[in-house]
Structures are given as C-alpha cells and as structure tokens.
Amino acid sequence: MYFLQLQLLGLHEQIKKEYGSNVVPAFPPKKIFTLTPAEVEQRREQLEKYMQAVRQDPLLGTSEMFNSFLRKAQQETQQIPTEEVALDICLSNGQKVTVNILTSDQTEDVLEAVATKLDLPDDLVGYFSLFLVREGVDGSLTFVRKLQEFELPYVSITSLRSSEFHIVLRKSYWDMSYDGDVMDNRVGLNLLYTQTVSDIERGWILVNKDQHRQLKSLQEKGSKKEFIHLGQTLKYYGYIKFDPCITDFPEKGCQVIVSAGNNELNFHVKLPNEQMKEGSFKVTRMRCWRVTSSVSGGGRCEVKLELAFEYLMSKDRLQWVTITSQQAIMMSICLQSMVDELMVKKSGGSIKKMLRKRHNGSIQRPDSQQTVKSPPLLDSPDPNREQIVKLSTKLSSVSLRGISASNSANDISANDFHGNYAFEGIGDDDL
C-alpha cells in the first residue's frame, strides 16, 4: 500500500510537471498518524478514485506517461520482467494461435500480433477483441471480461495461475450488418464461421430440428457464408450468454439467465413458483446504469457485484432493475459498447474507427460502495445547439412472455406506447 502511494505520488508530480497543475486531479492528502483498517480502506478508495480521474481525462488518460505507469505497475505487482514470451490465444473452436510478444505488450499490441499471424487485414482488426474467459470442466465458457486497452494480456493470464482461464478472440460488434464487411475477407469469414458454429454447439444460439438439418447440410457443403446467413436468422445470434444469476425483476430473488445482444439484455427468468418467463430490456430505454460491489463480512471475504439499470417501463414510469452477478462488469461493458455502436451509426460515423477506439466503462467508488458507472450516453442537452440524435422512434414496454410449446403470450407489463426517448447525460448527483 505504502509503495503504491509513493508510485502514484511520483506519477502525480510527473504529470503536473508535464501538463501543469490545472489539468491534474487533486492528489489525496496524506495522513500523519497510523491508519486504522477502515482508514486504510478509505485511503485505497481515494487512490483508486484518483487513478480513475486521470484515466478518464482525454489528455492524461491517453498519454504515454500514464500508460507507461500502468504497464510498469502491472509487471511489478506480479514481478514479471520485460522479455519475449509465447502467448496462446484461443479461437472460438478451441484452436490455439501462438504469438511471440513482450510481457509488456498491451491488449492492442497482442491483438495486432494475432491478426498478423492469422493474416487478418488491418482494416478488420478493430472488428475483433480479446476476452478473458474461464472454461469449466464440462467445457462451458464464462466471460470474465473484455481485456482493457491498457491491460497486459500476458501478465493478466499468468497472474491467475490456473489452466481454466484462456484469452479468446471474438468479434467485438453487435450489429449483424457489419458481418458483411468481415465475410468479404477469407480470414474474417473463417473467424465468423467458427464463432457461429461454436455458439450453436454451446446452445447460445437456439436451433430447431429443421434448422439443424439445414445447417448441417451447409456445413457438409462447405458453404460458410450461407451457414452464417442462416445463423443470422436464428434466435440469440450474436449474443453473449452469462452464467445463471439473481434479479429483482419481476420480483425479488428470481433466478435468471441473462444474454446480451441485439441492443438489449434478454432475461430468461425462473419465478419463485417455478414458472419460466422470458423478456428483453432494450438499451435505448435505459436511462443509465451502474455496477456496485460490496464485501460480505464473516470468515470469508466475498465480493458481491450488482448491475442496476433505470428502465423506461412505460411513457411516464422509470424503474430500477438489478442483476446480482459476478459478471456484472462484463454486462456493463456490453451495454456501453452497444450504445457506442448505436451513436456512431446514427451520426453517420465510421464503425471501423469506433471499434479501434472503443473504451470500457469507468470505475468509481462512492463513500460506501465500489461502483462502476457507465459514462454518460449523451452530453447533457445544450439549449444552444440541436439535439444530436434520438435513438428510437418507436418504443414498446418490456414484456415477459410465458415460455411454452405454443409460444403464447403471457405479458406481465403491456403498457405499449409510441414516442421518442433520447438519452440524457447524467452525473453522480443524479444517482
């Protein structure tokens, strides 16, 4: 702790010297006397807030000085020197691609090394990302997180000291219309094809018997594009499926399987009466969201993560929905990337540039809880300029449908309405 404070103070002084005192966030003041355990925790939170404030600054957060500090801190924490090593990156079908990198290489460096090894063109690299996953004994995959830009993949995977964890290459976009860009290239086509096959085999994409026969026929013919086109018509194509967890919607204590895709979070809920319900929450109707964590007491120190989002249930009614899951941060990252993609598409920007520069959600800690809060989805409305964009022109309320062979509807909420709902920027005071 003391060594980290000295490192951060040194970084603070370097940044002040380089960029001036007006740009740099205030450094947490030191205390003279011995700290109690509670004060040590408070000090740690203050230092982490400082780090996040620097990281969020568009000038400081992208500076070589700060990124060099992060690289060095990760290596020194795990006592890993800078040297050339071999790192295995897994494809969706389990095939491993071994790349020679430096232990100090960041995520983008490793991603580019994998692309070079696979002969994936530079203009398609941004369509893919590296994910840290944990493989169960039954072959199931749990997404731990998307590797962050400043992260050192070799250090991250080595520090876990477990063969259960792997780094996997997957597509990083949500809109299936971008599949066309990827499929125009032979390597991109193969990567997308193997991911689609893997997701079907894992049950993440739902397939009936007739569709299964069609897919098998296309697979035997080697018709990869046609296979993907058929896959695009299937339920949950392009979704990421999370481990079973708990939600408070439609009532507290419900077991739920959450999937992220198609600009929504899909809920497959088991009610206390054992009845199954399914429904979706569109990202275009989420006013904001946050991730909080708390540490349980007792002999074992366990961290509980929760994702909570404020949702427009009907025209005039907002409601908070909470998911308790160890993958809450990953869910938040998925939501933010969906919003980023929608905003770029609506403004007519370049998806290729956005994919290369996509950032993860920021981490903040209020006084009583650890929090990861998404950045504002749009700037606060400015009366002197035109509203940038409205993401939806036809909005319908969340509906949980009863699951049955006949697929008959069993709505919990059916207050459908039509209208516009634009995101508004929010600050900490709004929460």
Short mmCIF file of C-alpha atoms in Angstrom, two decimals:
data_model
loop_
_atom_site.label_atom_id
_atom_site.label_comp_id
_atom_site.label_asym_id
_atom_site.label_seq_id
_atom_site.Cartn_x
_atom_site.Cartn_y
_atom_site.Cartn_z
CA MET A 1 0.00 0.00 0.00
CA TYR A 2 2.75 2.45 1.01
CA PHE A 3 4.83 1.57 -2.07
CA LEU A 4 1.79 2.15 -4.31
CA GLN A 5 1.21 5.57 -2.73
CA LEU A 6 4.81 6.54 -3.48
CA GLN A 7 4.44 5.35 -7.08
CA LEU A 8 1.20 7.31 -7.56
CA LEU A 9 2.66 10.42 -5.95
CA GLY A 10 5.63 10.18 -8.31
CA LEU A 11 3.26 9.87 -11.26
CA HIS A 12 1.26 12.85 -9.98
CA GLU A 13 4.36 15.04 -9.81
CA GLN A 14 5.45 13.98 -13.32
CA ILE A 15 2.03 14.79 -14.77
CA LYS A 16 1.98 18.19 -13.02
CA LYS A 17 5.40 18.99 -14.44
CA GLU A 18 4.41 17.92 -17.94
CA TYR A 19 0.84 19.23 -18.18
CA GLY A 20 0.52 21.81 -15.40
CA SER A 21 -1.31 21.85 -12.08
CA ASN A 22 -4.62 22.98 -13.57
CA VAL A 23 -5.03 19.79 -15.62
CA VAL A 24 -4.14 17.22 -12.97
CA PRO A 25 -6.76 15.96 -10.46
CA ALA A 26 -6.03 16.72 -6.80
CA PHE A 27 -3.94 14.02 -5.11
CA PRO A 28 -5.48 12.56 -1.92
CA PRO A 29 -3.84 14.20 1.12
CA LYS A 30 -1.64 12.04 3.29
CA LYS A 31 -2.35 11.41 6.98
CA ILE A 32 0.41 11.62 9.56
CA PHE A 33 -0.79 9.10 12.12
CA THR A 34 -1.10 5.32 11.84
CA LEU A 35 -4.26 4.39 9.96
CA THR A 36 -6.98 2.10 11.24
CA PRO A 37 -8.17 -0.73 8.91
CA ALA A 38 -11.19 1.41 7.96
CA GLU A 39 -8.93 4.37 7.17
CA VAL A 40 -6.64 2.14 5.10
CA GLU A 41 -9.66 1.05 3.03
CA GLN A 42 -10.76 4.67 2.68
CA ARG A 43 -7.25 5.64 1.56
CA ARG A 44 -7.24 2.86 -1.02
CA GLU A 45 -10.57 4.07 -2.40
CA GLN A 46 -9.24 7.63 -2.61
CA LEU A 47 -6.19 6.49 -4.56
CA GLU A 48 -8.33 4.44 -6.91
CA LYS A 49 -10.63 7.42 -7.50
CA TYR A 50 -7.56 9.46 -8.36
CA MET A 51 -6.41 6.82 -10.84
CA GLN A 52 -9.82 6.75 -12.49
CA ALA A 53 -9.94 10.55 -12.70
CA VAL A 54 -6.64 10.51 -14.57
CA ARG A 55 -7.78 7.64 -16.76
CA GLN A 56 -10.99 9.44 -17.76
CA ASP A 57 -9.21 12.65 -18.76
CA PRO A 58 -8.96 12.67 -22.58
CA LEU A 59 -5.45 14.15 -22.45
CA LEU A 60 -3.94 12.42 -19.43
CA GLY A 61 -5.61 9.04 -19.91
CA THR A 62 -4.13 8.52 -23.35
CA SER A 63 -0.67 9.88 -22.52
CA GLU A 64 2.36 7.64 -22.83
CA MET A 65 3.38 8.71 -19.33
CA PHE A 66 0.22 7.30 -17.76
CA ASN A 67 0.12 4.16 -19.88
CA SER A 68 3.78 3.51 -19.15
CA PHE A 69 2.96 3.76 -15.44
CA LEU A 70 0.12 1.24 -15.82
CA ARG A 71 2.32 -1.21 -17.71
CA LYS A 72 5.06 -0.93 -15.11
CA ALA A 73 2.60 -1.27 -12.20
CA GLN A 74 1.10 -4.47 -13.64
CA GLN A 75 4.52 -6.01 -14.21
CA GLU A 76 5.92 -5.03 -10.82
CA THR A 77 2.82 -6.28 -8.99
CA GLN A 78 3.33 -9.74 -10.48
CA GLN A 79 7.14 -9.41 -10.54
CA ILE A 80 7.31 -10.18 -14.26
CA PRO A 81 10.27 -8.62 -16.13
CA THR A 82 10.04 -7.38 -19.71
CA GLU A 83 11.04 -10.21 -22.00
CA GLU A 84 9.88 -12.01 -25.11
CA VAL A 85 7.39 -14.80 -24.49
CA ALA A 86 4.93 -17.02 -26.34
CA LEU A 87 1.24 -16.46 -25.62
CA ASP A 88 -1.64 -18.71 -26.68
CA ILE A 89 -4.80 -17.02 -27.97
CA CYS A 90 -7.81 -19.29 -28.50
CA LEU A 91 -10.27 -19.09 -31.36
CA SER A 92 -13.95 -19.88 -30.83
CA ASN A 93 -13.46 -23.50 -31.89
CA GLY A 94 -10.70 -24.06 -29.32
CA GLN A 95 -7.86 -23.81 -31.82
CA LYS A 96 -4.84 -22.03 -30.39
CA VAL A 97 -2.84 -19.33 -32.12
CA THR A 98 0.58 -18.83 -30.54
CA VAL A 99 2.11 -15.37 -30.87
CA ASN A 100 5.53 -14.12 -29.80
CA ILE A 101 5.13 -10.93 -27.80
CA LEU A 102 6.73 -8.96 -24.99
CA THR A 103 5.40 -9.33 -21.48
CA SER A 104 4.93 -5.53 -21.54
CA ASP A 105 2.75 -5.58 -24.67
CA GLN A 106 -0.73 -4.15 -24.18
CA THR A 107 -4.01 -5.56 -25.48
CA GLU A 108 -3.88 -3.76 -28.82
CA ASP A 109 -0.31 -4.97 -29.43
CA VAL A 110 -1.35 -8.59 -28.80
CA LEU A 111 -4.48 -8.23 -30.93
CA GLU A 112 -2.39 -6.94 -33.83
CA ALA A 113 0.10 -9.79 -33.38
CA VAL A 114 -2.75 -12.31 -33.60
CA ALA A 115 -4.13 -10.57 -36.69
CA THR A 116 -0.70 -10.71 -38.34
CA LYS A 117 -0.35 -14.40 -37.52
CA LEU A 118 -3.80 -15.11 -38.99
CA ASP A 119 -3.25 -12.78 -41.97
CA LEU A 120 -6.29 -10.70 -40.98
CA PRO A 121 -6.18 -7.31 -42.79
CA ASP A 122 -5.50 -4.18 -40.74
CA ASP A 123 -8.89 -2.69 -41.56
CA LEU A 124 -10.65 -5.68 -39.96
CA VAL A 125 -8.60 -5.86 -36.74
CA GLY A 126 -10.96 -3.45 -34.97
CA TYR A 127 -13.91 -5.77 -35.59
CA PHE A 128 -12.42 -8.22 -33.08
CA SER A 129 -11.43 -8.09 -29.41
CA LEU A 130 -9.70 -10.25 -26.84
CA PHE A 131 -11.77 -11.66 -23.97
CA LEU A 132 -10.69 -13.37 -20.77
CA VAL A 133 -12.80 -16.48 -20.24
CA ARG A 134 -12.91 -19.36 -17.77
CA GLU A 135 -13.57 -22.83 -19.11
CA GLY A 136 -15.48 -25.24 -16.88
CA VAL A 137 -14.79 -28.96 -16.59
CA ASP A 138 -17.85 -29.53 -18.78
CA GLY A 139 -16.50 -27.25 -21.49
CA SER A 140 -18.77 -24.33 -20.58
CA LEU A 141 -17.40 -20.81 -21.00
CA THR A 142 -17.75 -17.95 -18.52
CA PHE A 143 -16.86 -14.48 -19.80
CA VAL A 144 -14.76 -12.77 -17.14
CA ARG A 145 -14.13 -9.53 -19.01
CA LYS A 146 -13.08 -7.90 -22.23
CA LEU A 147 -9.37 -7.10 -21.95
CA GLN A 148 -8.92 -3.37 -21.47
CA GLU A 149 -6.71 -1.26 -23.68
CA PHE A 150 -4.06 -0.61 -21.01
CA GLU A 151 -4.04 -4.24 -19.83
CA LEU A 152 -1.04 -6.54 -20.34
CA PRO A 153 -2.61 -9.82 -21.53
CA TYR A 154 0.40 -11.97 -20.64
CA VAL A 155 0.56 -10.56 -17.12
CA SER A 156 -3.21 -10.93 -16.68
CA ILE A 157 -3.37 -14.57 -17.72
CA THR A 158 -0.16 -15.52 -15.87
CA SER A 159 -1.28 -13.91 -12.62
CA LEU A 160 -4.36 -16.17 -12.50
CA ARG A 161 -2.16 -19.27 -12.23
CA SER A 162 -4.88 -21.56 -13.49
CA SER A 163 -5.30 -23.53 -16.70
CA GLU A 164 -9.06 -22.82 -16.54
CA PHE A 165 -8.52 -19.33 -17.91
CA HIS A 166 -7.92 -18.51 -21.56
CA ILE A 167 -7.80 -15.47 -23.81
CA VAL A 168 -10.28 -15.81 -26.67
CA LEU A 169 -10.61 -13.87 -29.91
CA ARG A 170 -14.22 -12.94 -30.77
CA LYS A 171 -15.98 -10.29 -32.82
CA SER A 172 -16.46 -7.06 -30.88
CA TYR A 173 -19.51 -5.56 -32.59
CA TRP A 174 -23.24 -6.22 -32.16
CA ASP A 175 -24.94 -5.14 -35.39
CA MET A 176 -25.01 -8.15 -37.72
CA SER A 177 -24.99 -5.83 -40.75
CA TYR A 178 -21.24 -5.49 -40.15
CA ASP A 179 -20.84 -9.22 -40.73
CA GLY A 180 -20.76 -8.37 -44.43
CA ASP A 181 -17.53 -6.39 -44.01
CA VAL A 182 -15.91 -9.31 -42.21
CA MET A 183 -17.16 -12.01 -44.59
CA ASP A 184 -15.67 -10.26 -47.62
CA ASN A 185 -12.29 -11.45 -46.38
CA ARG A 186 -11.31 -15.13 -46.26
CA VAL A 187 -9.80 -14.99 -42.76
CA GLY A 188 -12.63 -12.85 -41.42
CA LEU A 189 -15.14 -15.29 -42.88
CA ASN A 190 -13.44 -18.24 -41.19
CA LEU A 191 -13.34 -16.47 -37.82
CA LEU A 192 -17.01 -15.53 -38.00
CA TYR A 193 -17.95 -19.01 -39.18
CA THR A 194 -16.12 -20.79 -36.33
CA GLN A 195 -17.72 -18.44 -33.80
CA THR A 196 -21.19 -19.11 -35.18
CA VAL A 197 -20.63 -22.88 -35.15
CA SER A 198 -19.29 -22.73 -31.59
CA ASP A 199 -22.20 -20.61 -30.32
CA ILE A 200 -24.68 -23.06 -31.85
CA GLU A 201 -22.91 -26.06 -30.35
CA ARG A 202 -22.91 -24.40 -26.90
CA GLY A 203 -26.62 -23.74 -27.14
CA TRP A 204 -26.18 -19.97 -27.12
CA ILE A 205 -27.99 -19.78 -30.47
CA LEU A 206 -31.32 -21.62 -30.49
CA VAL A 207 -31.86 -24.10 -33.34
CA ASN A 208 -34.87 -26.34 -34.09
CA LYS A 209 -34.62 -29.70 -35.84
CA ASP A 210 -35.35 -28.37 -39.32
CA GLN A 211 -32.82 -25.55 -38.95
CA HIS A 212 -30.29 -28.02 -37.60
CA ARG A 213 -30.66 -30.16 -40.73
CA GLN A 214 -30.19 -27.13 -42.97
CA LEU A 215 -27.11 -26.02 -41.06
CA LYS A 216 -25.59 -29.49 -41.20
CA SER A 217 -26.16 -29.64 -44.95
CA LEU A 218 -24.48 -26.27 -45.48
CA GLN A 219 -21.60 -27.32 -43.24
CA GLU A 220 -21.05 -30.51 -45.25
CA LYS A 221 -21.01 -28.47 -48.47
CA GLY A 222 -18.52 -26.00 -47.01
CA SER A 223 -20.98 -23.16 -47.62
CA LYS A 224 -19.72 -20.88 -44.86
CA LYS A 225 -21.41 -17.66 -45.95
CA GLU A 226 -24.76 -19.38 -46.38
CA PHE A 227 -24.28 -21.02 -42.96
CA ILE A 228 -23.73 -17.59 -41.36
CA HIS A 229 -26.67 -16.06 -43.24
CA LEU A 230 -28.93 -18.79 -41.87
CA GLY A 231 -27.40 -18.31 -38.44
CA GLN A 232 -28.31 -14.62 -38.56
CA THR A 233 -32.00 -15.58 -38.72
CA LEU A 234 -31.78 -17.68 -35.54
CA LYS A 235 -32.71 -16.55 -32.04
CA TYR A 236 -29.81 -15.16 -29.99
CA TYR A 237 -27.39 -14.94 -32.93
CA GLY A 238 -24.51 -12.71 -31.85
CA TYR A 239 -25.49 -12.74 -28.17
CA ILE A 240 -23.16 -13.32 -25.23
CA LYS A 241 -24.69 -15.63 -22.65
CA PHE A 242 -23.90 -15.18 -18.96
CA ASP A 243 -23.93 -17.62 -16.07
CA PRO A 244 -27.14 -18.07 -14.03
CA CYS A 245 -27.61 -15.27 -11.50
CA ILE A 246 -30.28 -13.40 -9.48
CA THR A 247 -32.58 -10.49 -10.37
CA ASP A 248 -35.26 -8.46 -8.60
CA PHE A 249 -37.49 -8.32 -11.69
CA PRO A 250 -40.34 -9.11 -11.89
CA GLU A 251 -39.91 -9.89 -8.17
CA LYS A 252 -37.03 -10.21 -5.74
CA GLY A 253 -34.94 -13.34 -5.62
CA CYS A 254 -35.71 -14.62 -9.12
CA GLN A 255 -33.15 -16.83 -10.81
CA VAL A 256 -32.26 -15.55 -14.27
CA ILE A 257 -30.04 -16.29 -17.26
CA VAL A 258 -29.02 -13.04 -18.92
CA SER A 259 -27.88 -12.73 -22.53
CA ALA A 260 -26.56 -9.57 -24.19
CA GLY A 261 -27.09 -8.83 -27.87
CA ASN A 262 -29.23 -7.04 -30.44
CA ASN A 263 -29.05 -3.86 -28.34
CA GLU A 264 -30.76 -5.49 -25.38
CA LEU A 265 -30.38 -7.59 -22.26
CA ASN A 266 -32.52 -10.71 -22.58
CA PHE A 267 -33.91 -12.26 -19.37
CA HIS A 268 -34.83 -15.93 -19.01
CA VAL A 269 -36.39 -15.82 -15.54
CA LYS A 270 -37.45 -18.57 -13.16
CA LEU A 271 -40.11 -17.22 -10.81
CA PRO A 272 -40.48 -18.41 -7.20
CA ASN A 273 -43.48 -20.52 -8.30
CA GLU A 274 -41.16 -22.33 -10.77
CA GLN A 275 -42.86 -20.68 -13.76
CA MET A 276 -40.47 -19.63 -16.56
CA LYS A 277 -40.66 -16.19 -18.20
CA GLU A 278 -38.66 -14.51 -20.93
CA GLY A 279 -38.31 -10.85 -21.80
CA SER A 280 -35.92 -8.19 -23.04
CA PHE A 281 -34.73 -4.76 -21.89
CA LYS A 282 -33.71 -2.50 -24.78
CA VAL A 283 -30.61 -0.38 -24.26
CA THR A 284 -32.44 2.52 -25.97
CA ARG A 285 -34.81 2.65 -22.99
CA MET A 286 -32.14 2.55 -20.26
CA ARG A 287 -31.66 6.00 -18.80
CA CYS A 288 -28.46 4.98 -17.02
CA TRP A 289 -26.83 2.05 -15.26
CA ARG A 290 -24.22 1.38 -12.61
CA VAL A 291 -22.27 -1.51 -11.15
CA THR A 292 -21.83 -1.66 -7.39
CA SER A 293 -19.85 -4.05 -5.25
CA SER A 294 -19.95 -4.86 -1.57
CA VAL A 295 -17.80 -7.06 0.62
CA SER A 296 -19.57 -9.55 2.86
CA GLY A 297 -18.48 -9.96 6.45
CA GLY A 298 -17.65 -13.16 8.31
CA GLY A 299 -14.73 -15.51 7.94
CA ARG A 300 -14.66 -15.47 4.13
CA CYS A 301 -14.27 -12.15 2.32
CA GLU A 302 -16.56 -12.34 -0.71
CA VAL A 303 -17.30 -9.54 -3.13
CA LYS A 304 -20.86 -9.24 -4.42
CA LEU A 305 -21.36 -7.40 -7.73
CA GLU A 306 -24.63 -5.90 -8.92
CA LEU A 307 -25.64 -4.28 -12.18
CA ALA A 308 -28.59 -1.90 -11.81
CA PHE A 309 -30.20 0.00 -14.67
CA GLU A 310 -33.00 2.54 -14.72
CA TYR A 311 -35.52 1.48 -17.35
CA LEU A 312 -38.41 3.25 -19.05
CA MET A 313 -41.18 0.76 -18.34
CA SER A 314 -43.92 2.97 -19.77
CA LYS A 315 -44.21 6.52 -21.04
CA ASP A 316 -44.03 8.13 -17.62
CA ARG A 317 -42.59 5.38 -15.43
CA LEU A 318 -38.92 4.65 -14.78
CA GLN A 319 -37.92 1.65 -12.66
CA TRP A 320 -34.61 0.30 -11.42
CA VAL A 321 -33.86 -3.33 -12.27
CA THR A 322 -30.99 -5.10 -10.50
CA ILE A 323 -28.94 -8.14 -11.51
CA THR A 324 -26.68 -9.77 -8.93
CA SER A 325 -23.86 -11.46 -10.84
CA GLN A 326 -20.08 -11.82 -10.73
CA GLN A 327 -20.21 -10.88 -14.42
CA ALA A 328 -21.87 -7.51 -13.73
CA ILE A 329 -18.88 -5.54 -15.02
CA MET A 330 -18.84 -7.55 -18.25
CA MET A 331 -22.57 -6.85 -18.66
CA SER A 332 -21.90 -3.14 -18.19
CA ILE A 333 -19.16 -3.23 -20.81
CA CYS A 334 -21.57 -4.91 -23.23
CA LEU A 335 -24.19 -2.20 -22.66
CA GLN A 336 -21.71 0.60 -23.18
CA SER A 337 -20.36 -0.90 -26.41
CA MET A 338 -23.92 -1.25 -27.71
CA VAL A 339 -24.55 2.44 -27.00
CA ASP A 340 -21.25 3.45 -28.63
CA GLU A 341 -22.16 1.49 -31.74
CA LEU A 342 -25.66 2.96 -31.94
CA MET A 343 -24.38 6.51 -31.54
CA VAL A 344 -21.76 6.11 -34.26
CA LYS A 345 -24.25 4.54 -36.65
CA LYS A 346 -26.90 7.23 -36.03
CA SER A 347 -24.39 10.05 -36.54
CA GLY A 348 -23.07 8.51 -39.77
CA GLY A 349 -19.59 7.95 -38.32
CA SER A 350 -17.13 5.18 -39.15
CA ILE A 351 -17.71 1.92 -37.32
CA LYS A 352 -14.13 0.89 -38.14
CA LYS A 353 -12.65 3.87 -36.31
CA MET A 354 -15.02 3.46 -33.37
CA LEU A 355 -14.15 -0.21 -32.95
CA ARG A 356 -10.47 0.60 -32.74
CA LYS A 357 -11.00 3.30 -30.13
CA ARG A 358 -13.76 1.79 -28.03
CA HIS A 359 -13.35 2.36 -24.30
CA ASN A 360 -14.68 0.37 -21.37
CA GLY A 361 -16.83 1.78 -18.57
CA SER A 362 -15.17 3.90 -15.93
CA ILE A 363 -14.65 2.79 -12.35
CA GLN A 364 -15.63 5.00 -9.47
CA ARG A 365 -16.08 4.46 -5.76
CA PRO A 366 -18.57 6.39 -3.67
CA ASP A 367 -18.16 6.52 0.08
CA SER A 368 -19.99 3.30 0.92
CA GLN A 369 -19.68 1.11 -2.14
CA GLN A 370 -17.44 0.29 -5.04
CA THR A 371 -19.03 1.45 -8.25
CA VAL A 372 -18.53 1.04 -11.95
CA LYS A 373 -20.76 3.55 -13.64
CA SER A 374 -21.20 3.87 -17.37
CA PRO A 375 -20.09 7.16 -18.90
CA PRO A 376 -22.93 9.49 -19.96
CA LEU A 377 -24.68 8.12 -23.00
CA LEU A 378 -25.06 11.61 -24.44
CA ASP A 379 -23.89 15.02 -23.35
CA SER A 380 -26.40 16.91 -21.28
CA PRO A 381 -28.81 18.78 -23.56
CA ASP A 382 -27.44 22.16 -24.58
CA PRO A 383 -30.14 24.75 -25.34
CA ASN A 384 -27.79 26.49 -27.77
CA ARG A 385 -27.39 23.51 -30.08
CA GLU A 386 -29.57 20.99 -31.77
CA GLN A 387 -30.21 17.65 -30.07
CA ILE A 388 -27.64 15.23 -31.51
CA VAL A 389 -29.73 12.14 -32.04
CA LYS A 390 -32.76 10.24 -30.84
CA LEU A 391 -32.08 6.54 -30.78
CA SER A 392 -35.60 5.26 -31.05
CA THR A 393 -38.74 6.40 -32.80
CA LYS A 394 -40.94 3.52 -31.74
CA LEU A 395 -40.64 2.20 -28.22
CA SER A 396 -42.59 -0.55 -26.55
CA SER A 397 -42.55 -1.56 -22.90
CA VAL A 398 -40.76 -4.58 -21.54
CA SER A 399 -42.84 -7.72 -21.78
CA LEU A 400 -42.14 -11.04 -20.14
CA ARG A 401 -43.62 -13.78 -22.24
CA GLY A 402 -44.58 -17.19 -20.94
CA ILE A 403 -42.46 -19.93 -22.50
CA SER A 404 -44.47 -22.79 -23.92
CA ALA A 405 -44.63 -25.00 -26.97
CA SER A 406 -47.28 -22.75 -28.46
CA ASN A 407 -45.22 -19.63 -27.61
CA SER A 408 -48.38 -17.93 -26.40
CA ALA A 409 -48.03 -14.51 -24.83
CA ASN A 410 -48.32 -14.03 -21.09
CA ASP A 411 -47.49 -10.39 -20.53
CA ILE A 412 -46.51 -9.04 -17.15
CA SER A 413 -46.36 -5.48 -18.43
CA ALA A 414 -48.07 -4.39 -21.62
CA ASN A 415 -48.26 -0.61 -21.47
CA ASP A 416 -47.01 -0.13 -25.02
CA PHE A 417 -46.62 3.38 -26.31
CA HIS A 418 -45.11 5.27 -29.21
CA GLY A 419 -42.79 8.24 -28.98
CA ASN A 420 -39.24 9.47 -28.77
CA TYR A 421 -36.87 8.96 -25.87
CA ALA A 422 -33.42 10.46 -26.12
CA PHE A 423 -30.60 9.65 -23.72
CA GLU A 424 -29.55 12.43 -21.40
CA GLY A 425 -26.15 12.78 -19.81
CA ILE A 426 -26.13 12.18 -16.09
CA GLY A 427 -23.74 12.92 -13.29
CA ASP A 428 -23.15 11.40 -9.87
CA ASP A 429 -25.70 13.81 -8.37
CA ASP A 430 -28.42 12.22 -10.48
CA LEU A 431 -27.95 8.78 -8.98
#
